[in-house]
XYZ file of C-alpha atoms in Angstrom:
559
model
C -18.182 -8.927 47.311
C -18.711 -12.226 45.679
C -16.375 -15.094 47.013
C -15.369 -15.635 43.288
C -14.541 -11.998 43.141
C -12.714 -12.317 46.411
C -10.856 -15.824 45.103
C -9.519 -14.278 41.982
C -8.427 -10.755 43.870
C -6.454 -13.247 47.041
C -5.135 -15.242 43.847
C -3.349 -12.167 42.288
C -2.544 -10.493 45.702
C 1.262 -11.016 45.133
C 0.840 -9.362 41.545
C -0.965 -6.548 42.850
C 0.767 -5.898 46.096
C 4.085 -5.057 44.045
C 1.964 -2.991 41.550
C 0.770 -0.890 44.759
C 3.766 -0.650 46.044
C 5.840 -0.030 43.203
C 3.285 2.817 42.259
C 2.767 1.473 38.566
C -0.613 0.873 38.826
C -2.206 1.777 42.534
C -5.337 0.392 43.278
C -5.679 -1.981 40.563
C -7.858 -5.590 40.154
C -6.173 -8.621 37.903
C -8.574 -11.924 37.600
C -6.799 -14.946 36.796
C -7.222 -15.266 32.896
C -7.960 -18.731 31.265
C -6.981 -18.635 27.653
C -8.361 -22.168 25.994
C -5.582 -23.367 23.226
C -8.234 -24.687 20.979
C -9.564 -21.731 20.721
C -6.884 -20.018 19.432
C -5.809 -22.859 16.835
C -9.350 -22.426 15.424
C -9.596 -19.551 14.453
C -5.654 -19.261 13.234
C -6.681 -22.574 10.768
C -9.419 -20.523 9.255
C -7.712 -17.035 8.990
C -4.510 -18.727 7.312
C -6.315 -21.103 5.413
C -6.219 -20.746 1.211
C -9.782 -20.437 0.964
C -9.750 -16.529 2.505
C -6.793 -16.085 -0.314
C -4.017 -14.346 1.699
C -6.850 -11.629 3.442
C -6.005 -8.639 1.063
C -8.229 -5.359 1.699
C -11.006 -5.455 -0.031
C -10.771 -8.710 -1.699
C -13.109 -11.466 -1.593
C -10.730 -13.224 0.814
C -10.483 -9.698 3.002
C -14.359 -9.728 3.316
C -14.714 -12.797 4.225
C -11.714 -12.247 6.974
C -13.608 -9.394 8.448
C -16.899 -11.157 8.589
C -15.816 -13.845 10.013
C -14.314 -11.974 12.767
C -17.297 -9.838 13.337
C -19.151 -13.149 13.840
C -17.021 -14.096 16.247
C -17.316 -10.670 18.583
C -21.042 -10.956 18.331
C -20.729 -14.957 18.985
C -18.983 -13.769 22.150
C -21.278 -11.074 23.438
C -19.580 -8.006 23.031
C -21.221 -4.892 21.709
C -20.379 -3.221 18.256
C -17.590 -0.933 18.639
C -19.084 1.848 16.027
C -21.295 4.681 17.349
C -23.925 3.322 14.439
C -23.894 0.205 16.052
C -21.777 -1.685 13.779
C -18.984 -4.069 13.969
C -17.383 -2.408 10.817
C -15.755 1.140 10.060
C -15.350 1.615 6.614
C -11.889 2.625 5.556
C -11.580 4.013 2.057
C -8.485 3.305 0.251
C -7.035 4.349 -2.948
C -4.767 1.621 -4.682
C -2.476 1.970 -7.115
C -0.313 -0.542 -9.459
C 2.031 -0.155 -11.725
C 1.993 -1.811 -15.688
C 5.273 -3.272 -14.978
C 5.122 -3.675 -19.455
C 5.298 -0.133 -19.410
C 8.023 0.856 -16.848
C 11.299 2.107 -19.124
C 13.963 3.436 -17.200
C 17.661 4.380 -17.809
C 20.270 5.883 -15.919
C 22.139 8.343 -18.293
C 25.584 8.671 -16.939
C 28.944 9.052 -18.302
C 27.994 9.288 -21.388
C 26.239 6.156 -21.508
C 22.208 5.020 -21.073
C 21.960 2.052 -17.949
C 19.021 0.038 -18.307
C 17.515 -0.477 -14.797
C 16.367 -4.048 -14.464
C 12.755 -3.954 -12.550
C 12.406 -6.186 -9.656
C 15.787 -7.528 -10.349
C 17.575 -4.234 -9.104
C 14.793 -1.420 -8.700
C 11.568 -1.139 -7.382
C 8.938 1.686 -8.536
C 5.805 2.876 -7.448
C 3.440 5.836 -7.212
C 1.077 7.536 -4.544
C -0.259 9.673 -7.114
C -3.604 9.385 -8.914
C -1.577 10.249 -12.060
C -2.158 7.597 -14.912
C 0.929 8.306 -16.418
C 4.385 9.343 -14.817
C 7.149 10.672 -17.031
C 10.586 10.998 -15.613
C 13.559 13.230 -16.886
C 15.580 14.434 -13.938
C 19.188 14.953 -12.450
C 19.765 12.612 -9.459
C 21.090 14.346 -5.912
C 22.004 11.953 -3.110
C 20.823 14.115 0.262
C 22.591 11.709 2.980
C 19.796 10.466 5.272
C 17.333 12.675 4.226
C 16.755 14.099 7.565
C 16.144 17.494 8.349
C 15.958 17.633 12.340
C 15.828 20.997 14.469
C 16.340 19.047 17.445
C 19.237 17.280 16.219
C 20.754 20.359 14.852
C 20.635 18.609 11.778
C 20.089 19.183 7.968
C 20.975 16.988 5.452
C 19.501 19.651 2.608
C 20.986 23.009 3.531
C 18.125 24.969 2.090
C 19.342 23.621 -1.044
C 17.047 23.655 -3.855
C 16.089 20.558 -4.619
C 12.739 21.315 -6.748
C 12.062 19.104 -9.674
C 15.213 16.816 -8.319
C 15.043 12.720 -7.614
C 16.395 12.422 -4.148
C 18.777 9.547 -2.998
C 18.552 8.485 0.437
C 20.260 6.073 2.502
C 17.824 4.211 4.606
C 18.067 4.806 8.166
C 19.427 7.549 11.004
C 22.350 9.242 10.769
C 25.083 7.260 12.938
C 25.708 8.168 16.351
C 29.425 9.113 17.604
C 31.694 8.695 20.718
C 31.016 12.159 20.800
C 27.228 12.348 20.976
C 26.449 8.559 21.724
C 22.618 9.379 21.805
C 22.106 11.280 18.236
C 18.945 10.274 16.906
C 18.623 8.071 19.497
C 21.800 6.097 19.079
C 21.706 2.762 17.987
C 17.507 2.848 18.731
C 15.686 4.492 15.113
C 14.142 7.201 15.417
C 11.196 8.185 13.113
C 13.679 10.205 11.005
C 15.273 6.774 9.897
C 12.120 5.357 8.581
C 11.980 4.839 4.241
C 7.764 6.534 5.187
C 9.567 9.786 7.044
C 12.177 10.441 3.921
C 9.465 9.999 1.007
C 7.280 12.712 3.106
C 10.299 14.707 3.672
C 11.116 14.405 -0.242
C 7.437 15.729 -0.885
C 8.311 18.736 0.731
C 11.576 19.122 -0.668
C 9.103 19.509 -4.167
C 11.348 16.436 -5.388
C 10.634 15.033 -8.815
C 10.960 11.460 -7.228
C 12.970 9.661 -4.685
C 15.228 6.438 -4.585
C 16.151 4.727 -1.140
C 19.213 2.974 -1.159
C 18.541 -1.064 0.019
C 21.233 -2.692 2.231
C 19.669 -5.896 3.962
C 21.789 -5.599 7.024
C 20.500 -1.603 7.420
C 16.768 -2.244 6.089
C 16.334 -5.609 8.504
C 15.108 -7.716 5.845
C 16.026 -8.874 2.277
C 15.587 -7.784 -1.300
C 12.844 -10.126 -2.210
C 10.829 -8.830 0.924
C 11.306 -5.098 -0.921
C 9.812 -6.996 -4.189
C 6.786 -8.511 -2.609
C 5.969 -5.576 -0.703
C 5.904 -3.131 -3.380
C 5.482 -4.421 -6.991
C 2.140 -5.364 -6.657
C -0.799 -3.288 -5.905
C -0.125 -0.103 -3.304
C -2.946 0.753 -1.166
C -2.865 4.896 0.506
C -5.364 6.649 2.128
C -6.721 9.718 -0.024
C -5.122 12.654 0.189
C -6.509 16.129 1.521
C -6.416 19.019 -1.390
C -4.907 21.246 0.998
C -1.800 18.616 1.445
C 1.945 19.105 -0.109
C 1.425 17.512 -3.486
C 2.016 13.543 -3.656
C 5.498 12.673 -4.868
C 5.418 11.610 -8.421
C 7.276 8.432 -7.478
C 8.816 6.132 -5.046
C 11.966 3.825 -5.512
C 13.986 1.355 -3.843
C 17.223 0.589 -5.608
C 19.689 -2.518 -5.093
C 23.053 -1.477 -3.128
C 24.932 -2.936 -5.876
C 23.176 -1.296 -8.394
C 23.525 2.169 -6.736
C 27.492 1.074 -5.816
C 27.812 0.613 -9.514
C 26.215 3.677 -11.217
C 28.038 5.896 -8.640
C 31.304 4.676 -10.140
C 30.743 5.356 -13.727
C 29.800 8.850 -12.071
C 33.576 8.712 -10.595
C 31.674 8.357 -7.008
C 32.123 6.174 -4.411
C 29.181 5.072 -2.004
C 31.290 3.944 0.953
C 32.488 7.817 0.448
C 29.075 9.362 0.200
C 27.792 7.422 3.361
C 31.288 8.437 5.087
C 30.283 12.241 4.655
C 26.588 11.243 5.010
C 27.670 10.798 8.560
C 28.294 14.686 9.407
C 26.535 18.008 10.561
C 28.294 19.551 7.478
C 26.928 16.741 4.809
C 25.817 19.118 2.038
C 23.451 17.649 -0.975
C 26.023 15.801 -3.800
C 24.808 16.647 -7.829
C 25.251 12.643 -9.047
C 25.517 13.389 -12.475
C 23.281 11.009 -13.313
C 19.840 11.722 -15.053
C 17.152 9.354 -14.832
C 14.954 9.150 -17.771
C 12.032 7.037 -18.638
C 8.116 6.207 -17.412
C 5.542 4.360 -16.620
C 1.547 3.612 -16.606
C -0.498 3.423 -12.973
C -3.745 2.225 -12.401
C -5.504 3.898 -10.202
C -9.094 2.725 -8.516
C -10.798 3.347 -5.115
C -12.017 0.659 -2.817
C -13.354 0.437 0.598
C -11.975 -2.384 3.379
C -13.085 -2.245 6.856
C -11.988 -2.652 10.672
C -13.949 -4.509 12.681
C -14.688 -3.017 16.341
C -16.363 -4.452 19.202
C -15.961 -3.565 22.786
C -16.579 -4.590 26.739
C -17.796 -2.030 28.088
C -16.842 -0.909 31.834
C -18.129 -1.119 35.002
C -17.186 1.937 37.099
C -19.532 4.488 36.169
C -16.529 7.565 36.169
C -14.703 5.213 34.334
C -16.352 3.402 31.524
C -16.055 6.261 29.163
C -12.393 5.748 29.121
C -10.976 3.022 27.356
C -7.820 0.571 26.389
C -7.903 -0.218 23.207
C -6.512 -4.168 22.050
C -5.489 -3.999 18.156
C -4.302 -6.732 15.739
C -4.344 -6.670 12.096
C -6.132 -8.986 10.096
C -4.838 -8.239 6.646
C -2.349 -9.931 4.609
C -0.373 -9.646 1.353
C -3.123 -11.774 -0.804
C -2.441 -13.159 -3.964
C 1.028 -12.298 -4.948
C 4.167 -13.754 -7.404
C 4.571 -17.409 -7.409
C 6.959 -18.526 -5.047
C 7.739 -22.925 -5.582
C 4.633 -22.621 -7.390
C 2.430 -21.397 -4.452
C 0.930 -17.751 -4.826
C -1.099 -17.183 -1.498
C 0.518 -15.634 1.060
C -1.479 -16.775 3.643
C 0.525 -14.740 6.587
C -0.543 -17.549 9.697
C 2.504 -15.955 12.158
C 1.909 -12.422 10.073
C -1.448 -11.890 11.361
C -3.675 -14.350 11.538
C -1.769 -15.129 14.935
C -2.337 -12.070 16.355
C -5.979 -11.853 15.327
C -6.553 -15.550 16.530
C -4.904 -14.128 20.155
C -7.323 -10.873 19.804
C -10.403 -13.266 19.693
C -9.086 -15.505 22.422
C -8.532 -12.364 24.457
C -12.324 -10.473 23.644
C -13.805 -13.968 24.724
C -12.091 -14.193 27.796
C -12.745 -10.485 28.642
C -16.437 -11.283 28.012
C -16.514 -14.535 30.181
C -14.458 -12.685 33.098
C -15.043 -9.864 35.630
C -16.258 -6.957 33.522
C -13.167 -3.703 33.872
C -13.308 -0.552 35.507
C -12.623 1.471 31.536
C -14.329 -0.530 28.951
C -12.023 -2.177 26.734
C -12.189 -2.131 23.028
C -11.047 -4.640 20.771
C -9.931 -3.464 16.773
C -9.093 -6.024 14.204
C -8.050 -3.565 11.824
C -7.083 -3.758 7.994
C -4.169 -2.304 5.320
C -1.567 -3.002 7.937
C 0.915 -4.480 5.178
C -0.281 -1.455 3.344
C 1.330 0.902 5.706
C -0.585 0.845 8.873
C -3.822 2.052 6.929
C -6.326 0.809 9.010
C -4.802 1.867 12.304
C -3.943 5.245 11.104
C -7.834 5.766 9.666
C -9.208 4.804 12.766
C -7.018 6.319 15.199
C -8.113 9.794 12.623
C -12.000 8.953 13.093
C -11.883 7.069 16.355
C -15.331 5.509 17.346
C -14.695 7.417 20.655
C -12.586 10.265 21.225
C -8.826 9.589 20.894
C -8.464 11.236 24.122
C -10.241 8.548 25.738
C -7.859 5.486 25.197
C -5.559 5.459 27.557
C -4.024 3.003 26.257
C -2.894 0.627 23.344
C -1.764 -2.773 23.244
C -1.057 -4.366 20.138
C -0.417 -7.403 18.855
C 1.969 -7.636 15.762
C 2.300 -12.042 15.558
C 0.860 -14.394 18.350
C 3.795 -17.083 18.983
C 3.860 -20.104 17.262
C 6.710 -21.900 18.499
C 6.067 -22.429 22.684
C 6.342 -20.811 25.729
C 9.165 -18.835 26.011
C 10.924 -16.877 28.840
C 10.908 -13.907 28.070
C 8.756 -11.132 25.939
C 9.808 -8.512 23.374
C 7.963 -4.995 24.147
C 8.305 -2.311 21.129
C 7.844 0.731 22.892
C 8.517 -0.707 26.401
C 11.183 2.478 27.484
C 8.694 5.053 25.864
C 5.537 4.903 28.594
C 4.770 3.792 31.901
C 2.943 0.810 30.209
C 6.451 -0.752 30.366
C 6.356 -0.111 33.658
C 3.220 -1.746 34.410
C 4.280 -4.722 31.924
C 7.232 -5.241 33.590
C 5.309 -6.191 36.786
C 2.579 -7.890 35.621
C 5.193 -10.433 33.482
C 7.400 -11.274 36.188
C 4.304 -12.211 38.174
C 4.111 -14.384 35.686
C 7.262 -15.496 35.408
C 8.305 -13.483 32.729
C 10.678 -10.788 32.165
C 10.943 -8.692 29.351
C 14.072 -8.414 27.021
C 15.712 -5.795 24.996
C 15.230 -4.871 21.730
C 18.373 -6.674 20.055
C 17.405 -4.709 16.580
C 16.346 -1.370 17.733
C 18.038 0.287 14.541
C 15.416 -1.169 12.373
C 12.660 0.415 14.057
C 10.126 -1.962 14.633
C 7.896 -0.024 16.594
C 6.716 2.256 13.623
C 6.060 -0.885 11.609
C 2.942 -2.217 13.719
C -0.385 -0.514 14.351
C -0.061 1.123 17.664
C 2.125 3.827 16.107
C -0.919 4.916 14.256
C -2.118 5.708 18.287
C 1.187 6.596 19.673
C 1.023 9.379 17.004
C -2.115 11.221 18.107
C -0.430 10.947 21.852
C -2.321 7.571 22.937
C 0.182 5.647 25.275
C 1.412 2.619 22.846
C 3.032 -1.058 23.026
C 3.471 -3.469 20.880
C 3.714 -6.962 22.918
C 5.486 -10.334 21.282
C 6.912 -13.314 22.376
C 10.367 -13.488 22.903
C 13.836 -15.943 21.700
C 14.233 -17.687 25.045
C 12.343 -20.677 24.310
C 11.047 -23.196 27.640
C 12.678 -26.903 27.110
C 15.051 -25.609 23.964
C 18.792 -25.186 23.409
C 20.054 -21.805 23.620
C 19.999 -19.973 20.513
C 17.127 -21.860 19.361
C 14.947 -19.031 18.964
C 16.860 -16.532 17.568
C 17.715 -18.845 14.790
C 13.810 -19.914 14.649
C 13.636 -15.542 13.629
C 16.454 -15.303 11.459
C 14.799 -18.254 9.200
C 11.447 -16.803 9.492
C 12.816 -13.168 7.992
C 14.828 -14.821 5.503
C 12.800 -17.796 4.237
C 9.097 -17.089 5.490
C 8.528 -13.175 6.159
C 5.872 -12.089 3.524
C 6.280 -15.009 1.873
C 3.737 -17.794 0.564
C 5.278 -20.180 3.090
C 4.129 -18.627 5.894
C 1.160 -20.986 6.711
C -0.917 -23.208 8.770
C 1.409 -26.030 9.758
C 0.566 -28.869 12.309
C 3.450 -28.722 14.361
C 2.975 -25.361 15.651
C 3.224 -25.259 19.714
C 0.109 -22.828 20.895
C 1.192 -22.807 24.454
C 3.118 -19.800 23.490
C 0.623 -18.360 22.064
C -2.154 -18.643 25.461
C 0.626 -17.912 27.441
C 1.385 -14.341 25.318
C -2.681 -13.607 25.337
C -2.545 -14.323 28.792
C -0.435 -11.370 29.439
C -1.815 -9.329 27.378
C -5.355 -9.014 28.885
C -3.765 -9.049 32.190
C -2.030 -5.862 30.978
C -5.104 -4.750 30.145
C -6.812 -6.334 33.005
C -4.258 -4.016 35.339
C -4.404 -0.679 33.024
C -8.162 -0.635 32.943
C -8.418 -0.702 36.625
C -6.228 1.065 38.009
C -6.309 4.840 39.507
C -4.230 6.335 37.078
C -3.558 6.116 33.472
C -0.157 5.353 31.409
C 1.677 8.629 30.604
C 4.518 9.338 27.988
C 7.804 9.605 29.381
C 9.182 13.347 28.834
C 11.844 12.548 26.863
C 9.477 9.940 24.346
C 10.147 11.085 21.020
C 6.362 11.414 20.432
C 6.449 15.032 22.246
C 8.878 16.314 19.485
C 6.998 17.819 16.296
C 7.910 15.681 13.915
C 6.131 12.548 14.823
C 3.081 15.135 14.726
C 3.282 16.638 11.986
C 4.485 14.176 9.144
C 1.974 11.436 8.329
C 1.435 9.634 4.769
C 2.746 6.063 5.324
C 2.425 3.595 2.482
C 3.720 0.054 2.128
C 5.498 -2.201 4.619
C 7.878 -3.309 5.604
């Protein structure tokens, strides 16, 4: 044993004393990790810079992105990631957009035809390859949408709803004093998720299907809903054998749906009331929707970029932990003060700037029992595109990651206390977190939103799905040298003022310690998972061992 190897192990003893005692990770090795700031603010200046155009897939801008970061893992050292010895893996991608000229669509209720307002107070979109959808169908609001055998629940009651346009409320049926846990109480569950009702709608064999927007329920605001989805929509190709695509996909304003329920002689607070119950049966609205409109459809092809350490142990190096980040944005998108590039700097070029901090650090340090691979993967915005296509065609076997840790934003506001884990109750990689934060002196805190269910809006539920032990890891609200309450109101401004919008850029005044301090942890993390005896395991009661979370995948859009 070297005496640098023996200096780093004697520096981490106390770290990995309580690991080995605590059982988390037995046997385990943590260097001391060096994470240079300027190397982080470099590459986070070019990724959210105008010149790369707001990093859509498959744009100039999104090339560019993914070249750039394959420089950078073969600046570093680190081997392609690809079996062909490539940095990239391909990731074909149909996208659609809709000729907002040619969308006509009323509401025919009561007698009278309602003019729905696009943008203003509905959004519409299509999966299809169709060129051209027509609409003319009865609406029937279902409740939640959910049909759940675990639950005991069924918001359809084998009615049949073929041909129908489904209205959903967005999220889980409520839990009760009497079963405080019901679809996982305050927590979401996948059931809650707008991607889990439009694939339960396409089996349905609905003729469409609306979600219901409420701000407070959804977790973010209308004009988030209108830059997400009224420009182009990316989806992975379907296979033949699939349930047919749904024809369309809809949000619709609250107020809007509030109002044409009343000239129906409904009430929404009442529908959501008996939402609520086992007995909910499907409602007939009354209202027919009627109208149409023109998609383009064409194919493209954007690309992750892999790379990879690879291990030392010779039983070990085929198994791996996998670090992901996405490096996409929105692009080019509606003017918003007069600025039209979303350049996403928090939204990912943070994270990506943190994954290329963390591969060069890897490469400079102690080599890891497993090899770790690093992933830098595109169509995140799109609906977790990238993720989900490589986690389907995995440059190893899927079986082999033991883990994932993800990084969904990189801190841009200082150090902070504390650490926000999606996923953290779900796996023993909370566990291990845990540990390896408060040796750090961090601790991790709860998930004050868990109804909006941000764990199936970042990459490593594309891995969680196919049973690969998942986190995603972010800074927290309890900001070092700041009032209290600081940081929470630093998040509420970002949703409503900078979230998917073109002012989330590059600005001077960011404070990068938070960001080294949150890569720090993260290869530690790794650091601890890749050497230990054991690997992570699901807990038994992790939703991922029910069915559902198996069985239902075709995710477009975001948020």
């Amino acid at each position: 044993m070297s005496s640098k190897k023996t200096d780093w192990r004697l520096r981490g003893v106390a770290g990995i004393l309580a690991l080995g005692c605590l059982g988390a990770v037995p046997g385990t090795e943590i260097p001391p990790v060096a994470i240079p700031i300027v190397e982080i603010d470099a590459h986070l200046r070019f990724l959210s810079s105008d010149l790369l155009e707001g990093r859509a897939p498959a744009t100039r801008g999104g090339q560019l992105t993914e070249e750039y970061i394959a420089s950078i893992f073969r600046m570093q050292g680190l081997e392609p990631g690809m079996p062909d010895g490539s940095y990239f893996q391909t990731v074909p991608i149909k996208v659609s957009k809709l000729e907002t000229e040619s969308l006509q669509m009323n509401a025919l209720v009561a007698g009278a035809s309602v003019p729905l307002t696009a943008q203003n107070e509905v959004v519409f979109w299509s999966n299809s390859t169709q060129a051209e959808t027509a609409v003319d169908s009865e609406i029937v609001f279902v409740g939640y949408g959910v049909r759940a055998d675990e639950y005991r629940w069924n918001d359809f009651k084998n009615t049949d709803l073929k041909g129908k346009i489904l209205l959903i409320l967005v999220n889980d049926p409520p839990a009760s004093q009497s079963e405080p846990q019901l679809f996982g109480g305050r927590a979401m569950t996948y059931y809650g998720r707008w991607t889990y009702k439009f694939e339960e709608a396409e089996r349905q064999g609905a003729a469409g299907a609306i979600i219901i927007h409420s701000t407070e329920r959804a977790g973010y605001p209308w004009h988030t809903v209108t830059g997400s989805w009224t420009g182009e929509q990316r989806f992975l190709g379907r296979d033949p054998a699939s349930t047919p695509a749904l024809p369309f996909r809809a949000w619709l304003k609250g107020e809007t749906a509030n109002r044409l329920l009343a000239r129906a002689g409904l009430k929404l607070e009442d529908l959501v009331q008996r939402s609520a119950r086992r007995d909910f049966e499907p409602v007939k609205t009354g209202i027919r929707l009627q109208g149409s409109f023109k998609t383009t459809i064409r194919s493209l092809e954007a690309r992750n970029v892999v790379a990879k350490v690879p291990g030392r142990d010779p039983q070990l190096r085929s198994e791996t932990v996998l670090f992901t980040a996405h490096h996409d944005h929105i692009g080019i998108g509606p003017a918003v003060d007069g600025d039209t590039i979303y350049n996403g700097a928090n939204d990912n070029a943070s994270g990506v700037a943190n994954l290329l901090a963390i591969s060069s650090a890897a490469k400079r340090g102690p080599l890891p029992k497993r090899t770790f691979y690093f992933a830098a993967v595109t169509a995140e915005e799109s609906g977790l595109l990238g993720s989900q296509y490589f986690a389907e065609h995995p440059s190893l076997p899927v079986e082999k990651i033991v883990a994932n840790l993800n990084m969904d934003g990189g801190n841009l506001l200082g150090r902070t206390r504390d650490l926000i884990v999606q996923g953290e109750t779900r796996s023993s990689l909370g566990e291990t977190l845990r540990l390896i934060a408060r040796d750090q002196s961090l601790k991790t805190a709860p998930d004050e939103f868990p109804e909006r269910g941000y764990f199936y809006r970042s990459d490593q539920f594309s891995l969680a799905q196919k049973g690969v032990p998942a986190i995603s890891i972010a800074a927290g609200l309890d900001f070092i040298g700041k009032p209290r309450g600081w940081g929470r109101e630093q998040a509420e401004l970002y949703t409503a003022k900078r979230y998917h919008q073109p002012s989330d850029e590059y600005r001077s005044d960011f404070d990068l310690t938070g960001a080294a301090q949150l890569a720090k942890l993260v290869l530690s993390v790794g650091y601890a998972v890749a050497n230990a005896d054991s690997v992570p395991q699901w807990k038994p009661d992790s939703e991922f061992q029910r069915p559902v979370i198996k069985q239902t995948r075709q995710v477009t859009g975001k948020p």
